[in-house]
Coordinates of C-alpha atoms in Angstrom, one line a residue:
Chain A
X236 CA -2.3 -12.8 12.8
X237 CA -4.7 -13.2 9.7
X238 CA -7.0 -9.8 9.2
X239 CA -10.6 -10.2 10.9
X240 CA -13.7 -9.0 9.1
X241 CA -13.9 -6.2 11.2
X242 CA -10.8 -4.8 10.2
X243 CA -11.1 -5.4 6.8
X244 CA -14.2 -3.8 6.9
X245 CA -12.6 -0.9 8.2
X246 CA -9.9 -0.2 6.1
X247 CA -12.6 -1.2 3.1
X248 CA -14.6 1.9 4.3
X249 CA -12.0 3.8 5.1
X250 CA -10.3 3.6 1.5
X251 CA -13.8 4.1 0.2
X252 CA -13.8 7.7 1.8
X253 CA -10.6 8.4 0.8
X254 CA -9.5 7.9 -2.5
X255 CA -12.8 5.9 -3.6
X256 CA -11.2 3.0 -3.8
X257 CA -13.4 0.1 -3.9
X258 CA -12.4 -3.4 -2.6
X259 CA -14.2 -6.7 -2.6
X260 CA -14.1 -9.3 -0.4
X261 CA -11.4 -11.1 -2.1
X262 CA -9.0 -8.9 -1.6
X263 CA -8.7 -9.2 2.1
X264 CA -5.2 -10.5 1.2
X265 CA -4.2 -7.7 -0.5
X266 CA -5.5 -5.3 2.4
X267 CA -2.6 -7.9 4.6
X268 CA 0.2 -7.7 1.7
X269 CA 0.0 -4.3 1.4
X270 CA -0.4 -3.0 5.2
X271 CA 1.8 -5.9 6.7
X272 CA 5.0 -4.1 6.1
X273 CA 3.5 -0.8 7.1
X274 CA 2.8 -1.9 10.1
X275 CA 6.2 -3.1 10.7
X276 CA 8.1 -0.1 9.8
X277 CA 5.3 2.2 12.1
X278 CA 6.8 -0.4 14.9
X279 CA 3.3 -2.5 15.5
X280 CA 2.9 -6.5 15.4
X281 CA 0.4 -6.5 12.9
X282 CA -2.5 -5.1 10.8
X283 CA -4.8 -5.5 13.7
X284 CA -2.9 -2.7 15.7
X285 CA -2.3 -1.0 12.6
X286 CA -6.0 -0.6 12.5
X287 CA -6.3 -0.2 16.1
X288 CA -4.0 2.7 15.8
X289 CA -5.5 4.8 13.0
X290 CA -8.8 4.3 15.0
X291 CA -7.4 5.7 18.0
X292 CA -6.1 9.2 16.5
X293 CA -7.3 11.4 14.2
X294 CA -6.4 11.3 10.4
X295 CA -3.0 11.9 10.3
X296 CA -0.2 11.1 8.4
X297 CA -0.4 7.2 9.2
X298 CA -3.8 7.3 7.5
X299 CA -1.8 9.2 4.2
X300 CA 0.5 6.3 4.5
X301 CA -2.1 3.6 4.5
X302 CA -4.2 5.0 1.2
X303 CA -0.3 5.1 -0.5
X304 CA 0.3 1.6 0.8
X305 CA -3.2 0.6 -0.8
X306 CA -2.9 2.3 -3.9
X307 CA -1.8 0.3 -6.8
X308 CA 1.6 2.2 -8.5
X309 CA 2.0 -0.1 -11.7
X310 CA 3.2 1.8 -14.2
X311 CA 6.2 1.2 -17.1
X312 CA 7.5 3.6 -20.0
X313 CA 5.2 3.4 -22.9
X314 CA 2.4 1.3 -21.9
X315 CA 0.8 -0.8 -24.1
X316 CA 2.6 1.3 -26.5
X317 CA -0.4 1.9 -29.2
X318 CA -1.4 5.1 -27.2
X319 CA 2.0 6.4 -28.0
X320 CA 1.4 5.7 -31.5
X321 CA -1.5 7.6 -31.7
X322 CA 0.1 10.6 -29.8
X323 CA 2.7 10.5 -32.3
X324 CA 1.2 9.7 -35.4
X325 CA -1.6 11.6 -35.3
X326 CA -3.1 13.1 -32.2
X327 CA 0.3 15.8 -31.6
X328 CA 0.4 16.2 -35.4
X329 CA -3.5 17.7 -35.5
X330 CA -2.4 19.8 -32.4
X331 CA 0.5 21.1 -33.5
X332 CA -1.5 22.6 -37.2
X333 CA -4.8 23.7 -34.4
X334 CA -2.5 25.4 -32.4
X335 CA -0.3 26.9 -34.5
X336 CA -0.9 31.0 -33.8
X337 CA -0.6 30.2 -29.9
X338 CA 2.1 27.5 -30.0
X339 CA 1.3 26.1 -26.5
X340 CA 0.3 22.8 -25.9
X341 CA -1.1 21.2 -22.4
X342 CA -0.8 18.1 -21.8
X343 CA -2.1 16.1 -18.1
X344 CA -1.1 12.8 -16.7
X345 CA -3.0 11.9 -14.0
X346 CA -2.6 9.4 -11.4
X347 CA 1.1 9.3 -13.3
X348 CA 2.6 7.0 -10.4
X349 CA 6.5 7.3 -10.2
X350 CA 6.3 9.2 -13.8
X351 CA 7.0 6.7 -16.4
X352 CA 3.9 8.0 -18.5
X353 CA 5.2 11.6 -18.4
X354 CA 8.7 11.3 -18.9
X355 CA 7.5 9.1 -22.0
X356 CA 5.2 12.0 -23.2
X357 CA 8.5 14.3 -22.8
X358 CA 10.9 12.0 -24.4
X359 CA 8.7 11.3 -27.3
X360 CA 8.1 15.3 -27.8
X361 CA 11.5 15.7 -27.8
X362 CA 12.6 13.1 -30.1
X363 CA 9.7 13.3 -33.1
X364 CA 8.5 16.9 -32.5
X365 CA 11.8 19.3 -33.3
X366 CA 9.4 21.9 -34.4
X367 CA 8.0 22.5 -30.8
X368 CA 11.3 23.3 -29.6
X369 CA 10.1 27.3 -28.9
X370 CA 6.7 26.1 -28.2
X371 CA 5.1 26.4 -24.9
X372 CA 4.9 22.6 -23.8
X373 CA 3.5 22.3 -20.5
X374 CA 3.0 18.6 -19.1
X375 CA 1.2 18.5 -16.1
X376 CA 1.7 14.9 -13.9
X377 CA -0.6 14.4 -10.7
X378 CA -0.7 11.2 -8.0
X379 CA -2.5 11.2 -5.3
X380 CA 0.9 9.9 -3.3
X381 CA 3.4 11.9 -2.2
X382 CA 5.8 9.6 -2.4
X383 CA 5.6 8.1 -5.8
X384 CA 5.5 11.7 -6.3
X385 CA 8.9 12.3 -4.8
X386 CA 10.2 9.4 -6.6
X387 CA 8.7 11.1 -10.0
X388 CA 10.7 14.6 -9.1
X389 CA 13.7 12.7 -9.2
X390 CA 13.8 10.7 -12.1
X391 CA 15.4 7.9 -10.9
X392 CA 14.5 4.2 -12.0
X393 CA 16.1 0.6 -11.1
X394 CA 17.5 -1.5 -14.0
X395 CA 14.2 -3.7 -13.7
X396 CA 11.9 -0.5 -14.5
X397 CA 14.6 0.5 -17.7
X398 CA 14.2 -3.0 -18.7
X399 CA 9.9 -2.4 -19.4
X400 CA 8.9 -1.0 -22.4
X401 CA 11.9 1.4 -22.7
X402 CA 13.7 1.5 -26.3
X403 CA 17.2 1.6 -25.8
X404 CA 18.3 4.6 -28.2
X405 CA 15.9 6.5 -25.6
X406 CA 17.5 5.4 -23.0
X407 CA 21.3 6.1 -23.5
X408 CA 19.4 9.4 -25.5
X409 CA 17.7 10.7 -22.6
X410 CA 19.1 8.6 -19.6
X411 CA 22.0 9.0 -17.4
X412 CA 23.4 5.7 -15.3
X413 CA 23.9 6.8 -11.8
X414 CA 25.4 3.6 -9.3
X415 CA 22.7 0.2 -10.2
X416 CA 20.0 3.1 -10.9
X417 CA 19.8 5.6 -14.2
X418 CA 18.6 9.5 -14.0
X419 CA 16.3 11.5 -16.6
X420 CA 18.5 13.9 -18.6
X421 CA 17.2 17.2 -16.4
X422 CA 16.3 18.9 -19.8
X423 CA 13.4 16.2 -19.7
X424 CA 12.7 16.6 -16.1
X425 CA 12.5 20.2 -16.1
X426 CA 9.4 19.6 -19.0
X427 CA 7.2 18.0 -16.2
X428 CA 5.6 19.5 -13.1
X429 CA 4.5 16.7 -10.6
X430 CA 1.7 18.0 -8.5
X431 CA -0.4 16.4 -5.8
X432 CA -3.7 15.8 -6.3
X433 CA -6.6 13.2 -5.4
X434 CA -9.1 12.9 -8.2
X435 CA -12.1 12.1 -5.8
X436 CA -11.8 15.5 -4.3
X437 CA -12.7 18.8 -5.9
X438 CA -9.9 20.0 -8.5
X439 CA -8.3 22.7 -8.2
X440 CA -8.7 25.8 -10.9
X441 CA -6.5 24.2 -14.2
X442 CA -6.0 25.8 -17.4
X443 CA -7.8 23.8 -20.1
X444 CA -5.7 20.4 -21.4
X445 CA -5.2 19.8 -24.9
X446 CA -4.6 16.1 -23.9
X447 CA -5.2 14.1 -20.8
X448 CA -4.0 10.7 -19.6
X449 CA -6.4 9.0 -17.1
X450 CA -5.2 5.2 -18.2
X451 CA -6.0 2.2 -15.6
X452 CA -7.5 4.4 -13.2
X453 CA -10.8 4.2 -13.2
X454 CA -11.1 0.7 -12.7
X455 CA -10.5 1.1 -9.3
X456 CA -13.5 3.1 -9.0
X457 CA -17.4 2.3 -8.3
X458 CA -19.8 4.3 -11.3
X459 CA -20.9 7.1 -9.1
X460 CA -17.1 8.3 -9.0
X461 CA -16.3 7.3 -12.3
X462 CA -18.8 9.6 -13.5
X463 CA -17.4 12.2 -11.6
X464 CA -14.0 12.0 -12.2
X465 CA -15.5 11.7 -16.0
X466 CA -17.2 15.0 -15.3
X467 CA -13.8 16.6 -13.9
X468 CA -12.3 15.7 -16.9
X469 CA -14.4 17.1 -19.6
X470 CA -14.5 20.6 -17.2
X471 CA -10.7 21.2 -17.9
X472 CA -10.2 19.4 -21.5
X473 CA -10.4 21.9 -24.3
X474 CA -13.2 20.9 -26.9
X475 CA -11.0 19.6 -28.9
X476 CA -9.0 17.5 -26.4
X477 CA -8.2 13.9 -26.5
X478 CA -8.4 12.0 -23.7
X479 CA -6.2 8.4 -23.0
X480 CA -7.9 6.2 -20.5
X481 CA -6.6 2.6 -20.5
X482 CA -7.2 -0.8 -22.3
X483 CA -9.9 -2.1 -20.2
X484 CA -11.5 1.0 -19.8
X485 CA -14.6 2.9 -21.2
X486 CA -15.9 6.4 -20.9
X487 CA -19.2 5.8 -23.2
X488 CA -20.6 3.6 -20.4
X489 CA -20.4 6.8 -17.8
X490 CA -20.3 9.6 -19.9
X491 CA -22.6 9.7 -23.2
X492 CA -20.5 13.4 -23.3
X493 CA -17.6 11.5 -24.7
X494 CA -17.1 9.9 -28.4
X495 CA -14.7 7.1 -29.1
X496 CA -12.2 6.9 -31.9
X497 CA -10.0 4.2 -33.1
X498 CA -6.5 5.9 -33.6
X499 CA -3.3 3.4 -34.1
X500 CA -5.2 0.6 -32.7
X501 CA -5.9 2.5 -29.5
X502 CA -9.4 4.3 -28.4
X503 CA -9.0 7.4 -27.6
X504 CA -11.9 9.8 -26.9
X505 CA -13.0 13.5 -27.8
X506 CA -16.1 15.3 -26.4
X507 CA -19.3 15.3 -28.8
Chain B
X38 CA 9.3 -17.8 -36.7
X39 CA 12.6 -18.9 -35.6
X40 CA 14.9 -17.3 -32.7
X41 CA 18.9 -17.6 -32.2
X42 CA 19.9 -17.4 -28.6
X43 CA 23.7 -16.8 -28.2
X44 CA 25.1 -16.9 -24.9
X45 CA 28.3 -19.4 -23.3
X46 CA 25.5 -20.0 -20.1
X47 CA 23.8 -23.3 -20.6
X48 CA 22.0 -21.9 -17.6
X49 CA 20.8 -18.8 -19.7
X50 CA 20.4 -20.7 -22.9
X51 CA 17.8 -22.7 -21.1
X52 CA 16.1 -19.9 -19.8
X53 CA 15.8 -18.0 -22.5
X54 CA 14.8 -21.0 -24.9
X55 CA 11.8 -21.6 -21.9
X56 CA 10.5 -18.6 -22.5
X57 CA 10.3 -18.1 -26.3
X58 CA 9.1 -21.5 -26.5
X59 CA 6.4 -20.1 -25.1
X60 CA 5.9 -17.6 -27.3
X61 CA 5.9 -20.2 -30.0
X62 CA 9.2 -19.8 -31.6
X63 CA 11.3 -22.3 -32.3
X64 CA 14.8 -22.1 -30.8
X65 CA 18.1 -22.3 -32.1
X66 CA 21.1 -22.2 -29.8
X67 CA 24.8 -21.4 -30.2
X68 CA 27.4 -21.1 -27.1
X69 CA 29.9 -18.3 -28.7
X70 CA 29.7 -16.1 -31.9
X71 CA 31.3 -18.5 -34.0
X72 CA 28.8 -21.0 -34.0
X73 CA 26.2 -18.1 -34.1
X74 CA 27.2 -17.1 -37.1
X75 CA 27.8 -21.3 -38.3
X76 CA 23.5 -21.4 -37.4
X77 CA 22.9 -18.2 -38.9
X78 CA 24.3 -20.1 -42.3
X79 CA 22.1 -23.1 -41.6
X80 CA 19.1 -20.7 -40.5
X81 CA 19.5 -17.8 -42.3
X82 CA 15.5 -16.3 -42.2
X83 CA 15.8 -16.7 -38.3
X84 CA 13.8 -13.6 -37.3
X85 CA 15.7 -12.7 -33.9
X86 CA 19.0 -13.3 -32.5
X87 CA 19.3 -12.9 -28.6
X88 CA 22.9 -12.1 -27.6
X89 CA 25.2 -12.0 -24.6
X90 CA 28.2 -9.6 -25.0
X91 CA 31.0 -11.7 -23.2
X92 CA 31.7 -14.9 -25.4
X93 CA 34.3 -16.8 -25.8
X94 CA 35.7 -17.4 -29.3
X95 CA 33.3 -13.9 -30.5
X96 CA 31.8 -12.1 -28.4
X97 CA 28.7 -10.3 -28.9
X98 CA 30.1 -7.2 -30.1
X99 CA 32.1 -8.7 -33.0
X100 CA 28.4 -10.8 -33.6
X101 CA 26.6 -7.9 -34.3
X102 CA 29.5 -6.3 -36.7
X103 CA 29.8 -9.8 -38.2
X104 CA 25.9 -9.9 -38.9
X105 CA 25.6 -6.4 -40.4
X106 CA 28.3 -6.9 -42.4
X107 CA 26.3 -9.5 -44.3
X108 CA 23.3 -8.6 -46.4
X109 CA 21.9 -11.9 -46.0
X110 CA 20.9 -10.9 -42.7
X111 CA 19.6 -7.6 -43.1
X112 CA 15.9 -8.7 -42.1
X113 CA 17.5 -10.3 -38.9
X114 CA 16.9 -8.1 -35.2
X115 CA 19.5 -8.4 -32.6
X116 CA 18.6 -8.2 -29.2
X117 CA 21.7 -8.0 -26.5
X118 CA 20.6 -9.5 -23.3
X119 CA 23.6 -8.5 -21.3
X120 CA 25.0 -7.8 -17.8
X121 CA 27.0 -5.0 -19.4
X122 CA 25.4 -1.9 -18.6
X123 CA 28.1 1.2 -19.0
X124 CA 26.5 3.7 -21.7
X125 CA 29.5 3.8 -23.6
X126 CA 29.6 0.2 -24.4
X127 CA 25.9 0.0 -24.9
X128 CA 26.2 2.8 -27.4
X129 CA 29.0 0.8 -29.3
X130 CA 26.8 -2.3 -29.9
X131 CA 24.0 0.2 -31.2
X132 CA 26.2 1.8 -33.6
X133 CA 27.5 -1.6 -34.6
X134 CA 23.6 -2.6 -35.5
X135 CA 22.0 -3.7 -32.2
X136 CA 18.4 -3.5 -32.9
X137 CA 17.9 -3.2 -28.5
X138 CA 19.0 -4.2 -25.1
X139 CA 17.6 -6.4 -22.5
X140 CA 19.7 -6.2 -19.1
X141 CA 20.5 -9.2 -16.8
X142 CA 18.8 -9.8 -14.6
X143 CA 15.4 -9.9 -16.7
X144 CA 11.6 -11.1 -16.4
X145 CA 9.8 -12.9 -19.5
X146 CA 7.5 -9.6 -19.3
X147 CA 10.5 -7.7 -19.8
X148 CA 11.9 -9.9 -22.7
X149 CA 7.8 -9.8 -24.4
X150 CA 8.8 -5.9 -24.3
X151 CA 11.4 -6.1 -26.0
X152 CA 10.2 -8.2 -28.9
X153 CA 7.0 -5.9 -29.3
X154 CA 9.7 -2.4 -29.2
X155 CA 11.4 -4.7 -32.0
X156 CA 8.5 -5.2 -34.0
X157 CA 7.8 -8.7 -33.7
X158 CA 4.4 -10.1 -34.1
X159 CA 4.2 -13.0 -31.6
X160 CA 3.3 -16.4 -33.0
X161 CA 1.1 -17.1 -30.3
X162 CA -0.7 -15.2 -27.7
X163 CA 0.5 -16.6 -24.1

């Protein structure tokens, strides 16, 4: 049964209030992709009882399960790569000399999915970085979804998910095969805390970030969160942070606190 | 910019050749090692060889050794697009001068990702 306008409308709000994501009205489809098998496994017809359903009872954890169904987990190891680069060529180097008498470095993914982006922070430390073997590394990966978050702890990716973006001497370096699936070496693992957290609500009390990650995550959002989120960010980045947000993304539109720089082909951006 | 794809599959030859077609290359095919290494002869600035492991004739193993054992082809990548997966092996062919590996079964995004962890600037932008 194809999703009527009240429903959509309803699950549009309802994600709005949520997690602040925004959807069009072209993307009733994707409300019906997404929530079809949902509703299957929670033993309903369709999307219309779905919504039915989370109408009827108070938020609970079938509403939790519908913001994870709608959220978009896309994510491979080293994306778009050039942000990489410029960890590793220049922004870690310029760290590693500022921080020298505290040797401790912080370093948040946010919205970090099933973990690619973390475990290729880790792996990438561990392979160009020697020297920070006795330094304090702390990488700090947050998702709104518990269970890309489980999925995260574990370390555990399909061959199709090896197969993207993933050099190979990394992978038989760091990678164990386990069955059709391979496992992060638990020396990487152990680098990474994976924490819960929804960026549209207040943050909790972090220790200031050397660098954070915040890539293809605030398209999703309308300006008045963006600026927000924006805000959150330059609270817990030290002053001479970098931040990583993605391709298609700006912080100078929302945030005139920001600066941009060009570093390996990749804009990365520093508060004023 | 010229690619080799090696692999006894008409099937996967096809596949493959689809793809980097694409891309813009221009495609040269062998079925076994042997012949791999006959168009490597004919073509020997082809940027990219894409191998299978198990070949008749030579497999893709003994490819790779035969390739690195000849200066000629020093500038040329190897990419093993393979079904065989044990770390061991893998390791083997890396040793041997496998630039990367691409497992089977495998999208075109996932072969573009390969060619940019290689190095190579694409011909055209698809």
């Amino acid at each position: 049964m194809a999703l009527d306008v009240q429903d959509f409308e309803f699950i549009r709000n309802f994600l709005l209030k949520r997690s602040a994501i925004v959807l069009d009205d072209e993307k009733r489809y994707l409300v019906e992709t997404r929530l079809q098998p949902l509703a299957q496994s929670e033993g309903l017809a369709n999307v219309r009882e779905l919504v039915t359903k989370m109408q009827k009872t108070p938020v609970n954890g079938l509403h939790q399960k519908v913001v994870e169904a709608m959220t978009t987990h896309e994510t491979t190891f080293f994306r778009d790569i050039n942000p990489f680069n410029a960890l590793r060529k220049s922004v870690l180097p310029e760290l590693i000399t500022a921080r020298s008498s505290t040797q401790s470095l912080r370093i948040w993914c946010m919205a970090c999915s099933t973990g690619q982006e973390p475990f290729s922070v880790a792996m990438l430390i561990r392979e160009y970085f020697p020297q920070l073997q006795n330094w304090k590394i702390s990488i700090l990966a947050t998702d709104l979804s518990m269970q890309v978050l489980k999925r995260a702890r574990e370390g555990v990716f399909s061959q199709h998910e090896m197969n993207r973006g993933l050099p190979s001497t990394l992978m038989l370096k760091y990678f164990q095969r386990n069955g059709m699936n391979w496992q992060v070496n638990e020396d990487i693992r152990r680098m990474i805390v994976f924490q819960q957290l929804n960026l549209i609500e207040p943050w909790p009390l972090m220790p200031l970030s050397d660098v954070v990650f915040l890539r293809n995550v605030l398209i999703y959002f309308d300006v008045t969160t963006k600026k927000s989120i924006l805000a959150n960010v330059r609270r817990i980045m030290r002053p001479d942070g970098t931040l990583f947000l993605g391709g298609s993304e700006n912080a100078l539109a929302v945030d005139d606190s920001f600066k941009r720089l060009e570093i390996e082909q990749s804009s990365v951006y520093r508060l004023r | 910019m010229q690619i080799l794809i090696v692999d006894d599959s008409t099937a996967m030859r096809k596949i493959l050749r689809r793809i980097v077609e694409t891309l813009g290359f221009k495609v040269v095919e062998a079925g076994h090692g042997i012949e791999a290494m006959q168009q490597l002869g004919s073509f020997p600035t082809t940027e990219v060889a894409l191998v299978d492991w198990n070949m008749p004739e030579m497999n893709g193993l003994d490819f790779v050794k035969a390739v690195r054992a000849n200066p000629l082809y020093e500038q040329t990548k190897l990419v093993m697009v393979t079904s065989e997966t044990d770390p061991t092996k893998m390791a083997r062919a890396m040793m041997a001068g496998a630039d990367e590996f691409l497992m089977k079964p495998f999208t075109a995004e996932m072969l573009l990702d390969k060619l940019h962890l290689i190095g190579l600037t694409m011909p055209r932008v698809c």
